[in-house]
mmCIF file of C-alpha atoms in Angstrom:
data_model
loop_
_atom_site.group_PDB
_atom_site.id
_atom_site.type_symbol
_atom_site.label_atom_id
_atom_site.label_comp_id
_atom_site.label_asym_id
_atom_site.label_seq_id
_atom_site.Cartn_x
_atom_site.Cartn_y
_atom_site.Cartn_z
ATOM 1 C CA UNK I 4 -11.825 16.711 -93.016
ATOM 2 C CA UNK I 5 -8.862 15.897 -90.908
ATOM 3 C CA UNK I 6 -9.078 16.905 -86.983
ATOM 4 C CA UNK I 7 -7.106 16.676 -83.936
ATOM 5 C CA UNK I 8 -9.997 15.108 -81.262
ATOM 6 C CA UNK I 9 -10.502 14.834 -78.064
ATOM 7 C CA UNK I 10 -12.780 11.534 -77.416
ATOM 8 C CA UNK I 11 -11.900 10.685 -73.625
ATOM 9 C CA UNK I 12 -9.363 12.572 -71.110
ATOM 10 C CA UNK I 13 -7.982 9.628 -70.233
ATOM 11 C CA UNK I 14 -6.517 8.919 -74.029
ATOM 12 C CA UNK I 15 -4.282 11.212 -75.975
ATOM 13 C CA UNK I 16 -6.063 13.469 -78.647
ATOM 14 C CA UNK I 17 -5.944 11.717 -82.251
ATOM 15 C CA UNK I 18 -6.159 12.703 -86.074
ATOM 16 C CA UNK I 19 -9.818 11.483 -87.060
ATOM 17 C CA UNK I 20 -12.118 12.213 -89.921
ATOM 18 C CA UNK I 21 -14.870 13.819 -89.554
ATOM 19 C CA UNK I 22 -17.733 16.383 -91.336
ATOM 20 C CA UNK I 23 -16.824 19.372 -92.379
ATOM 21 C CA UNK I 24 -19.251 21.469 -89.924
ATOM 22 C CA UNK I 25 -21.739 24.337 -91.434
ATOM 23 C CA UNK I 26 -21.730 27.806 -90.079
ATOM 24 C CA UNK I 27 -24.631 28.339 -87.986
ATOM 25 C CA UNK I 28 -26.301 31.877 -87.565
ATOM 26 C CA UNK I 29 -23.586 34.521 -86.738
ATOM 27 C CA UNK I 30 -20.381 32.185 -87.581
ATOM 28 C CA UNK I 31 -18.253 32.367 -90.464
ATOM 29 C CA UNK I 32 -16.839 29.287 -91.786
ATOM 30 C CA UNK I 33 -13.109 28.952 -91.511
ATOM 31 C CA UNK I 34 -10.466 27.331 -93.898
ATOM 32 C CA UNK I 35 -7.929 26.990 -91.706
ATOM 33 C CA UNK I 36 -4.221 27.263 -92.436
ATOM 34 C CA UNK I 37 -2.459 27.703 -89.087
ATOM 35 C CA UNK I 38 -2.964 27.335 -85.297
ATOM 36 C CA UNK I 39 -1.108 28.691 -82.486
ATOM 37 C CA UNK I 40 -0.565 26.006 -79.888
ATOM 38 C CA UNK I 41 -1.315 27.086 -75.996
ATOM 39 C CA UNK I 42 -0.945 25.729 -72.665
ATOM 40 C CA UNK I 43 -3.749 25.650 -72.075
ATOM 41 C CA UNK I 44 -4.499 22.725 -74.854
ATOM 42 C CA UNK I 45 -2.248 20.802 -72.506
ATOM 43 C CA UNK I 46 -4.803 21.482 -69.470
ATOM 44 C CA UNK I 47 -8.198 21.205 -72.047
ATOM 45 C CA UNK I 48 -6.609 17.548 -72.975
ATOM 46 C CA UNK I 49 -6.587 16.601 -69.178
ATOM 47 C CA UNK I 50 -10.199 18.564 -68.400
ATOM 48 C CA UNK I 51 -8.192 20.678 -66.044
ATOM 49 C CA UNK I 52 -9.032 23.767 -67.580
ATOM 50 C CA UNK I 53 -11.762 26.352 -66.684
ATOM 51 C CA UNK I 54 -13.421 26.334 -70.225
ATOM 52 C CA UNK I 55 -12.791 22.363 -70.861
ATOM 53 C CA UNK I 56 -15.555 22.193 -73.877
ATOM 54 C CA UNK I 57 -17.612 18.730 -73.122
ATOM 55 C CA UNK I 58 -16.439 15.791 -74.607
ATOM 56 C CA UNK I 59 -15.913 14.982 -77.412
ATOM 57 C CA UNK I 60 -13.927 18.047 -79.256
ATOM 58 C CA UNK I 61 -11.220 19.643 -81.065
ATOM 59 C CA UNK I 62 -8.385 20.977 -79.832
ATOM 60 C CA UNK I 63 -7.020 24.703 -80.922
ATOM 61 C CA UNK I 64 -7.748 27.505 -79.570
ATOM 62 C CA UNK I 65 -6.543 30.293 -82.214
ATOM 63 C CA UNK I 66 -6.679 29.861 -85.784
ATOM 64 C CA UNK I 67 -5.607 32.207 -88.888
ATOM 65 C CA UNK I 68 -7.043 31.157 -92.381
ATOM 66 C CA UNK I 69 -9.391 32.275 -95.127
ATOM 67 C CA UNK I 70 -13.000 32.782 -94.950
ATOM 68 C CA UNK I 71 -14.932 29.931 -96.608
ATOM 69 C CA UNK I 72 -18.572 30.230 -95.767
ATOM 70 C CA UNK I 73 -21.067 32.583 -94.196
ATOM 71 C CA UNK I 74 -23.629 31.667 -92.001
ATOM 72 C CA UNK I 75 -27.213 33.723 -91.618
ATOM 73 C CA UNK I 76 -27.439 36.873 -89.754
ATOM 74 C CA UNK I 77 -23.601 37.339 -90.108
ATOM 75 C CA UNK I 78 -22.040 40.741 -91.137
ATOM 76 C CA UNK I 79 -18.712 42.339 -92.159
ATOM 77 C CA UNK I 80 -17.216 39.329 -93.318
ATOM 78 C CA UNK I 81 -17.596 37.616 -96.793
ATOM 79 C CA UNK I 82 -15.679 34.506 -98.597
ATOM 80 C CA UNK I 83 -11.936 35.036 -99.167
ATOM 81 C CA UNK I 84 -11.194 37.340 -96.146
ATOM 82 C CA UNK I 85 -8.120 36.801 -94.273
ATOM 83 C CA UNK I 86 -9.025 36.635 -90.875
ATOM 84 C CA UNK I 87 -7.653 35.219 -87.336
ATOM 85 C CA UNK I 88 -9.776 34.006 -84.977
ATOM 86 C CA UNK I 89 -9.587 33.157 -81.180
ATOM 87 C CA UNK I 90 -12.468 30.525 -80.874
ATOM 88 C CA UNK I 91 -11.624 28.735 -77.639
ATOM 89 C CA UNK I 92 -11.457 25.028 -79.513
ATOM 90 C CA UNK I 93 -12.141 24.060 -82.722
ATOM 91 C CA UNK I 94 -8.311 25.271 -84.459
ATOM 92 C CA UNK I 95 -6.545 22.241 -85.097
ATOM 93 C CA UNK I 96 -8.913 20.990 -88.277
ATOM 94 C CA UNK I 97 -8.877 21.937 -92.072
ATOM 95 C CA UNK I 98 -12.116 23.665 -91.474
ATOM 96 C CA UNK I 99 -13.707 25.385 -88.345
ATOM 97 C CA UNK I 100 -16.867 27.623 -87.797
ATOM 98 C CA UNK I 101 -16.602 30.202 -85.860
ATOM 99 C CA UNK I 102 -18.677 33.502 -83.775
ATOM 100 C CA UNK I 103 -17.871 36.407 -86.374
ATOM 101 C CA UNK I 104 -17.436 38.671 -82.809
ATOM 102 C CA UNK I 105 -14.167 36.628 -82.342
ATOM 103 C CA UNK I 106 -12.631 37.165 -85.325
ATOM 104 C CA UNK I 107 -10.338 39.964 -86.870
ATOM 105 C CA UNK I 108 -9.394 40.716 -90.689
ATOM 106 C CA UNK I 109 -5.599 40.293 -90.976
ATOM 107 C CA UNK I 110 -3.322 42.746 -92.443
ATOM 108 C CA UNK I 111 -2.296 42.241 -96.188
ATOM 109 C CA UNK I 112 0.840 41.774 -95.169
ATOM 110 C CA UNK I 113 0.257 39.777 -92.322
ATOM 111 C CA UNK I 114 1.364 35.618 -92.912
ATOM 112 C CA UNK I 115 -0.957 33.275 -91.388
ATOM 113 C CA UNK I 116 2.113 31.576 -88.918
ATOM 114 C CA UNK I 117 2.182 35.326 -87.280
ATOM 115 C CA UNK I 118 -1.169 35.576 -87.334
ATOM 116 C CA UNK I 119 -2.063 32.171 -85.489
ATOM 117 C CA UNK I 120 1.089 33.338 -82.895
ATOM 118 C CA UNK I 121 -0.705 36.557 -82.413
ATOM 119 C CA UNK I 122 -3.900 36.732 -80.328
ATOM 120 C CA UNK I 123 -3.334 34.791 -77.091
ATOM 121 C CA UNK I 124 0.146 35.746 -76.661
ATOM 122 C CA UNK I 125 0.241 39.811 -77.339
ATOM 123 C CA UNK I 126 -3.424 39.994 -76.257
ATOM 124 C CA UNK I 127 -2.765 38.471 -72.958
ATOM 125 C CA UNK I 128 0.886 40.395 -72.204
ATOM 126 C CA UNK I 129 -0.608 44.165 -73.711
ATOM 127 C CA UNK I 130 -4.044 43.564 -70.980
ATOM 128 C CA UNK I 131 -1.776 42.944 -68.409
ATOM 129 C CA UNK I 132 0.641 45.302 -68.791
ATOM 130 C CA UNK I 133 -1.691 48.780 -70.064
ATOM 131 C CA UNK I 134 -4.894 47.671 -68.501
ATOM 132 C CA UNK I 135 -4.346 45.519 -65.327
ATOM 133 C CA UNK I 136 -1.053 47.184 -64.064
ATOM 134 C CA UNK I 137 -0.879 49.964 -65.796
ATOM 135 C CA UNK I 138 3.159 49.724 -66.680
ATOM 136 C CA UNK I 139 4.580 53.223 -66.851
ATOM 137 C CA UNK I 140 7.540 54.550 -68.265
ATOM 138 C CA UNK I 141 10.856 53.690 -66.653
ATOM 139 C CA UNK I 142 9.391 51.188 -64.429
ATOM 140 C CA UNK I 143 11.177 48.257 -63.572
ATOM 141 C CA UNK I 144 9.145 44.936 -65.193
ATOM 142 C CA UNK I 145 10.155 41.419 -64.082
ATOM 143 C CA UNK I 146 9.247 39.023 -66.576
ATOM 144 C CA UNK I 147 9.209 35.292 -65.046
ATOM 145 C CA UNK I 148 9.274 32.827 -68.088
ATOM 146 C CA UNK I 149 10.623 34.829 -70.197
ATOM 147 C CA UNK I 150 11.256 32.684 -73.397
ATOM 148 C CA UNK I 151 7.459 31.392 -73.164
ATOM 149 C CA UNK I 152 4.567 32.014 -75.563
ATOM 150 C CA UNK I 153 3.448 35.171 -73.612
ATOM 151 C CA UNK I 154 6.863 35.838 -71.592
ATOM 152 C CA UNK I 155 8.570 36.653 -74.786
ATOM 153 C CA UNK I 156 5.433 39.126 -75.939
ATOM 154 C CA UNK I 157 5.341 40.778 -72.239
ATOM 155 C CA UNK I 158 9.188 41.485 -72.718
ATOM 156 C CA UNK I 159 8.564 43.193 -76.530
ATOM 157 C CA UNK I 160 5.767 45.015 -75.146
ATOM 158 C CA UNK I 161 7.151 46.357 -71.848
ATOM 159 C CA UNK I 162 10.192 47.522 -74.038
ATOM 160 C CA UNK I 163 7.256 48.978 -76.132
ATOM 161 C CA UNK I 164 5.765 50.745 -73.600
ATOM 162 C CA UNK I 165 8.861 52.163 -72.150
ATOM 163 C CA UNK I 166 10.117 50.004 -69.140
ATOM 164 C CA UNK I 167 12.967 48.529 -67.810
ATOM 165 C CA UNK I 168 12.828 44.722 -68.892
ATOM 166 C CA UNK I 169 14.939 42.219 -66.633
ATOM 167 C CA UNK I 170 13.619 38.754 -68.537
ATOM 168 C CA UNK I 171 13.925 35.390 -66.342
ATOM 169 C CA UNK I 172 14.409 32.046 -68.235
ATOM 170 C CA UNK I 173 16.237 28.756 -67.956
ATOM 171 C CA UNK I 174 19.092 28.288 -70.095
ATOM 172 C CA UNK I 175 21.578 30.242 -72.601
ATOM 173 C CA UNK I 176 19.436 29.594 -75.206
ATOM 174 C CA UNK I 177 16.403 30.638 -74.312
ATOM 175 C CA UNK I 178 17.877 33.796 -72.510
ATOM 176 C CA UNK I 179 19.871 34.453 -75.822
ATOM 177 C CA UNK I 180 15.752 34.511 -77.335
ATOM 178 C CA UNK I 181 14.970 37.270 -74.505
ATOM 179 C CA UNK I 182 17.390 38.787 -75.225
ATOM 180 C CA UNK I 183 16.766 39.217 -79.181
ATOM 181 C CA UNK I 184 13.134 40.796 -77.652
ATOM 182 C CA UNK I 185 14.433 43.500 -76.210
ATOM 183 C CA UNK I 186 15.655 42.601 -72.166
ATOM 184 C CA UNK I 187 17.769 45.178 -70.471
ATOM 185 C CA UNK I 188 18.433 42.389 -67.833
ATOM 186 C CA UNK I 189 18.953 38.715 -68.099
ATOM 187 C CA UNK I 190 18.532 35.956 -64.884
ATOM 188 C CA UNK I 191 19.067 32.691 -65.767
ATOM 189 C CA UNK I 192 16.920 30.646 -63.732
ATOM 190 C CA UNK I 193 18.768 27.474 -63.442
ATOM 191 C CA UNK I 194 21.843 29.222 -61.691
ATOM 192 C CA UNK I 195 21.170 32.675 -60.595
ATOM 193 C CA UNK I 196 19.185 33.933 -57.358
ATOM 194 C CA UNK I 197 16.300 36.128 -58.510
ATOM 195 C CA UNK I 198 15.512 37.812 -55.495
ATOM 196 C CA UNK I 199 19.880 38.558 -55.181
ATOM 197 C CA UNK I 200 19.570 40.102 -58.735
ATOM 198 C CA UNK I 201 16.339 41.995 -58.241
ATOM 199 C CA UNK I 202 17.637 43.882 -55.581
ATOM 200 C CA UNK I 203 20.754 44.770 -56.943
ATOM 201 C CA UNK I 204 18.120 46.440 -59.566
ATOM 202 C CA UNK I 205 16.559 48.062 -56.807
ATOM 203 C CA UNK I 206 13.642 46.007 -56.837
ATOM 204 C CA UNK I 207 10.819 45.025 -59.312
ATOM 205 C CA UNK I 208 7.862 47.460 -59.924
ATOM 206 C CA UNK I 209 5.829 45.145 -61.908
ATOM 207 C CA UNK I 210 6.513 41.274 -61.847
ATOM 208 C CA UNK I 211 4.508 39.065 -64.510
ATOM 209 C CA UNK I 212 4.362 35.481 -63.918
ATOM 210 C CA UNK I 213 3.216 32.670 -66.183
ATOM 211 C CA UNK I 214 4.728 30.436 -64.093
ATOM 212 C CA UNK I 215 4.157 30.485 -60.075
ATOM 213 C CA UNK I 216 5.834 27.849 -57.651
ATOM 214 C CA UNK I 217 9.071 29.135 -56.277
ATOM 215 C CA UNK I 218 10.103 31.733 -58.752
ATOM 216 C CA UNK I 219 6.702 33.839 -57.785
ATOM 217 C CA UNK I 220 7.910 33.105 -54.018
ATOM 218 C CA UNK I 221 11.442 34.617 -54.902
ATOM 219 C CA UNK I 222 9.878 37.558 -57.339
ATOM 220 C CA UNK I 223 7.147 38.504 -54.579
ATOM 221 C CA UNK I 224 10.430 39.115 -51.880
ATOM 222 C CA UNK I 225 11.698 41.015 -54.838
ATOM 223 C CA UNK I 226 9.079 43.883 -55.726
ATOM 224 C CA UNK I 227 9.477 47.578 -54.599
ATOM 225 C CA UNK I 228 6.139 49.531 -52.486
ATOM 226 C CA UNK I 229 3.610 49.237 -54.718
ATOM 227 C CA UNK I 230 4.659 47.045 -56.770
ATOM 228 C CA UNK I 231 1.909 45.158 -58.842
ATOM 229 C CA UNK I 232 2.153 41.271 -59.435
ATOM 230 C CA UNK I 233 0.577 39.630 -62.563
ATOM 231 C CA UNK I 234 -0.892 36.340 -62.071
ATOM 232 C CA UNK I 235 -1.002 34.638 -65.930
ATOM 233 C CA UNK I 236 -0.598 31.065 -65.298
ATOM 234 C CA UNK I 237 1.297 28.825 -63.875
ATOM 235 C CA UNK I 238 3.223 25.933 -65.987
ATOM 236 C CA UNK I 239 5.304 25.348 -62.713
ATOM 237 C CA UNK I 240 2.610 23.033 -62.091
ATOM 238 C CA UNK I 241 2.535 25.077 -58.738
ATOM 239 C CA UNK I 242 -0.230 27.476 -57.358
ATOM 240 C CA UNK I 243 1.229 30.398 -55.065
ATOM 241 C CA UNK I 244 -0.278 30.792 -51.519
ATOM 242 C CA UNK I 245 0.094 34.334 -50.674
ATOM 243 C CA UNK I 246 -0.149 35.368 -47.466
ATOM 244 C CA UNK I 247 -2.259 38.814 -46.893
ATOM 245 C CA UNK I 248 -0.037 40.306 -44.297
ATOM 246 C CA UNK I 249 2.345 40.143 -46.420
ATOM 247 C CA UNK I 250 0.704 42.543 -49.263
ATOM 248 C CA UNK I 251 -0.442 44.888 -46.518
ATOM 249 C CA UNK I 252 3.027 45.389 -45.426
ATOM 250 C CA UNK I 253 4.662 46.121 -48.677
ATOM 251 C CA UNK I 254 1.593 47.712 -50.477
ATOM 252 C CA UNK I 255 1.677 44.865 -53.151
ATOM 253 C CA UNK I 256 -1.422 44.513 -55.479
ATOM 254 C CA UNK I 257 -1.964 41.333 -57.061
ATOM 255 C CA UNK I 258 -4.160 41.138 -60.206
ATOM 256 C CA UNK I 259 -4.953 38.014 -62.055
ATOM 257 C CA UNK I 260 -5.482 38.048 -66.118
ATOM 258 C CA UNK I 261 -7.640 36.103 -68.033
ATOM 259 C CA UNK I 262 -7.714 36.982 -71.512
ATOM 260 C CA UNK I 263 -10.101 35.115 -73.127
ATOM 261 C CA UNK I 264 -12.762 36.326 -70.658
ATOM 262 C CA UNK I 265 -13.190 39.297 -71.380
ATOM 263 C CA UNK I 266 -14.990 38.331 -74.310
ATOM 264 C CA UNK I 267 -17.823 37.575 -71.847
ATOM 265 C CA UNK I 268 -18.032 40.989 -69.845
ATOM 266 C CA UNK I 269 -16.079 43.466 -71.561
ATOM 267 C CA UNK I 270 -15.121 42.665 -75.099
ATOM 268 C CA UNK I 271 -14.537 46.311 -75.712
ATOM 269 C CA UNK I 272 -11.217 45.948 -73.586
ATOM 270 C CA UNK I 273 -10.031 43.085 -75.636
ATOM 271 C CA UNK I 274 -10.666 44.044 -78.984
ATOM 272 C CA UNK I 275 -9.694 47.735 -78.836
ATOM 273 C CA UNK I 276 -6.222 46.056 -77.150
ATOM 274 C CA UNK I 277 -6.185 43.874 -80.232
ATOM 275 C CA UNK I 278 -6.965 46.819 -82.489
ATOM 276 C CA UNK I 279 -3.169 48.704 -80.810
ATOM 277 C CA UNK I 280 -0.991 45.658 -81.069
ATOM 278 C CA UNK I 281 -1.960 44.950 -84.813
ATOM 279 C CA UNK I 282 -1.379 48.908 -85.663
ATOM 280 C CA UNK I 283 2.165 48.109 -83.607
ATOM 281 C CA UNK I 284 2.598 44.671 -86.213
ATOM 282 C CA UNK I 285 2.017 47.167 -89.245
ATOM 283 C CA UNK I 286 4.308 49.920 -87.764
ATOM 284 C CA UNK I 287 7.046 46.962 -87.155
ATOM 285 C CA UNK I 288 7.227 47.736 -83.229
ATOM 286 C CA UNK I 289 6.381 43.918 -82.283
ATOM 287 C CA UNK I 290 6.664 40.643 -84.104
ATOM 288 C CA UNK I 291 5.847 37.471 -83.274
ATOM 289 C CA UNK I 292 8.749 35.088 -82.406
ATOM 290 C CA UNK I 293 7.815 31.168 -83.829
ATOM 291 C CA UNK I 294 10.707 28.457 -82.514
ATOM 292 C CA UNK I 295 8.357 25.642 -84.537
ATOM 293 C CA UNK I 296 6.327 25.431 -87.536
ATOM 294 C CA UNK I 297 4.534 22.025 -88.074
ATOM 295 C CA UNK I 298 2.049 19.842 -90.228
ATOM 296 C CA UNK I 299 -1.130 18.958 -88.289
ATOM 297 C CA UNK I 300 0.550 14.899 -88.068
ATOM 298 C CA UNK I 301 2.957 16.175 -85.528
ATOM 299 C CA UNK I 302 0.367 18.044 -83.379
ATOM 300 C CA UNK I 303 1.179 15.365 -80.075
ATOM 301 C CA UNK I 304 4.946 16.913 -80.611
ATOM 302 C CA UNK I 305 4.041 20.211 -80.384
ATOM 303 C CA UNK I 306 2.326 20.225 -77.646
ATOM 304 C CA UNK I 307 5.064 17.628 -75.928
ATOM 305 C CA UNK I 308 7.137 21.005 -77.093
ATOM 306 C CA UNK I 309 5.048 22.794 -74.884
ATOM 307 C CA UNK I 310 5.539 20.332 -71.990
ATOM 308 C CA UNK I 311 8.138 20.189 -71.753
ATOM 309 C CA UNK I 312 9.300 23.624 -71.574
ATOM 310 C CA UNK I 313 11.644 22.781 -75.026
ATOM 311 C CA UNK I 314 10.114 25.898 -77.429
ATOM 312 C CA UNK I 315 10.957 29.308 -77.101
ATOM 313 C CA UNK I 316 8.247 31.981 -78.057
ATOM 314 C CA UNK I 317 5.285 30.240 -80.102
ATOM 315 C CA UNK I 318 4.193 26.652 -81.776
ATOM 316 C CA UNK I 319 2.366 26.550 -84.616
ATOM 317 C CA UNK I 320 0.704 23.890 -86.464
ATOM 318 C CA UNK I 321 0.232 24.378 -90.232
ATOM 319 C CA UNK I 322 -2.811 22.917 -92.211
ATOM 320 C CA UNK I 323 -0.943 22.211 -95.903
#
């Protein structure tokens, strides 16, 4: 089978052939028919990031596809299930096996390009959001990155939930995209002064930031009393220093969010999140936004797509 593998993180990631794997006990074999690209591919490419698999690998992180094979001691699947999985690596190849605890059976009506654009994203925004800051109605939410794989989802699902959405992105374009989501407020951040805007607003009562350097610097001087700051990543390339006086002073709470690791300590959170945003798919509150659809060949674009900051919402590379 074709795969898109890591051999050295000095090289770029190439197309090789290689076996198609067997699903050990508890895994379900995969046939895979989308993958939703992530950031964090870019940092796993570079061993940068904080669940780098050891060399050598394949890159793709969550997959949707059809169930082709059952290993022992695994229940509630069987062959010819739809299902999407989140298994940390393995997504960009015809076939993958998989932990049956990471995967979910997809709606009917569900196509595999939303599907593969669905975990990571509205997983990461909906924990942040309902479980880490607890968004309430009429709240003021400052979404950083706002035309990004998760800032688009965090601006649907703060609209979803009732709040006040001011979306922050570079470009007409890409605030045009933000807009189509659902913002109440747009900042373009190539020309307009966040912190200017934001207090106009009266101030932000949840900030979520994918993307650090100066704009958390300018959103931090922006949030209300109270105010509670989402740390999700930061493409910026930057990491924020924050200085501790400063929280005490303004009674900010900062809370950090990683998704996939919950899966480790309490999966319960994650997959009873997961079970609300698909019943919000099927009841047509949320859906996911895809700016590119591509074969597996062009997987070094996508991710260059990714980069470089040129997609809007999701990328997703398709198997046939």
């Amino acid at each position: 089978m074709r795969a898109y593998h890591v051999t050295s993180h000095d090289a770029p990631p190439a197309i090789r052939d290689i076996s198609i794997p067997e699903p050990g006990a508890g895994q379900i074999r995969v046939k895979v028919e989308s993958c939703g690209l992530n950031f964090a591919d870019l940092l796993m490419m570079s061993g940068t990031y904080q669940e780098t698999p050891p060399l050598p690998f394949t890159l793709g992180m969550e997959v949707a596809g059809t169930v082709d094979a059952i290993g022992p001691q695994t229940a509630g699947f069987a062959p010819g299930d739809r299902v999407a999985v989140f298994g940390g690596q393995g997504g960009l190849a015809e076939y993958g096996c998989f932990d049956s605890a990471r995967a979910v059976h997809l709606p009917a009506d569900m196509p595999f390009v939303d599907a593969a654009a669905f975990q990571v994203a509205y997983g990461t925004s909906h924990l942040a959001l309902s479980h880490r800051a607890q968004l309430a109605p009429g709240e003021t939410l400052l979404v950083l990155g706002a035309a990004g794989g998760v800032g688009l989802t965090a601006v649907e699902i703060g609209k979803v939930m009732g709040a006040r959405v001011v979306a922050c992105a570079r470009g007409a374009d890409k605030l045009a995209a933000a807009r189509a989501a659902g913002a109440d407020v747009l900042i373009d951040a190539a020309t307009d002064d966040i912190r200017t805007v934001m207090k106009d607003l009266g101030g932000a009562d949840v900030v979520y930031d994918p993307v650090g350097g100066d704009q958390f610097a300018a959103a931090f001087r922006s949030c209300r009393p109270e105010a509670r700051i989402l740390c999700i990543g930061f493409a910026s390339g930057e990491v924020p220093q924050i200085k501790a006086n400063h929280l005490l002073v303004k009674n900010i709470t900062v809370h950090g969010l990683y998704w996939g690791g919950y899966l480790n300590f309490r999966p319960e959170v994650l997959t009873g999140s997961l079970a609300t945003l698909m019943a919000w798919y099927a009841d047509g509150k949320i859906k996911p936004h895809v700016s590119h659809t591509l074969p597996l060949e062009q997987a070094a674009a996508g991710l260059e797509l990714l980069r470089s900051r040129k997609s809007t919402g999701k990328v997703v590379i398709e198997m046939s």
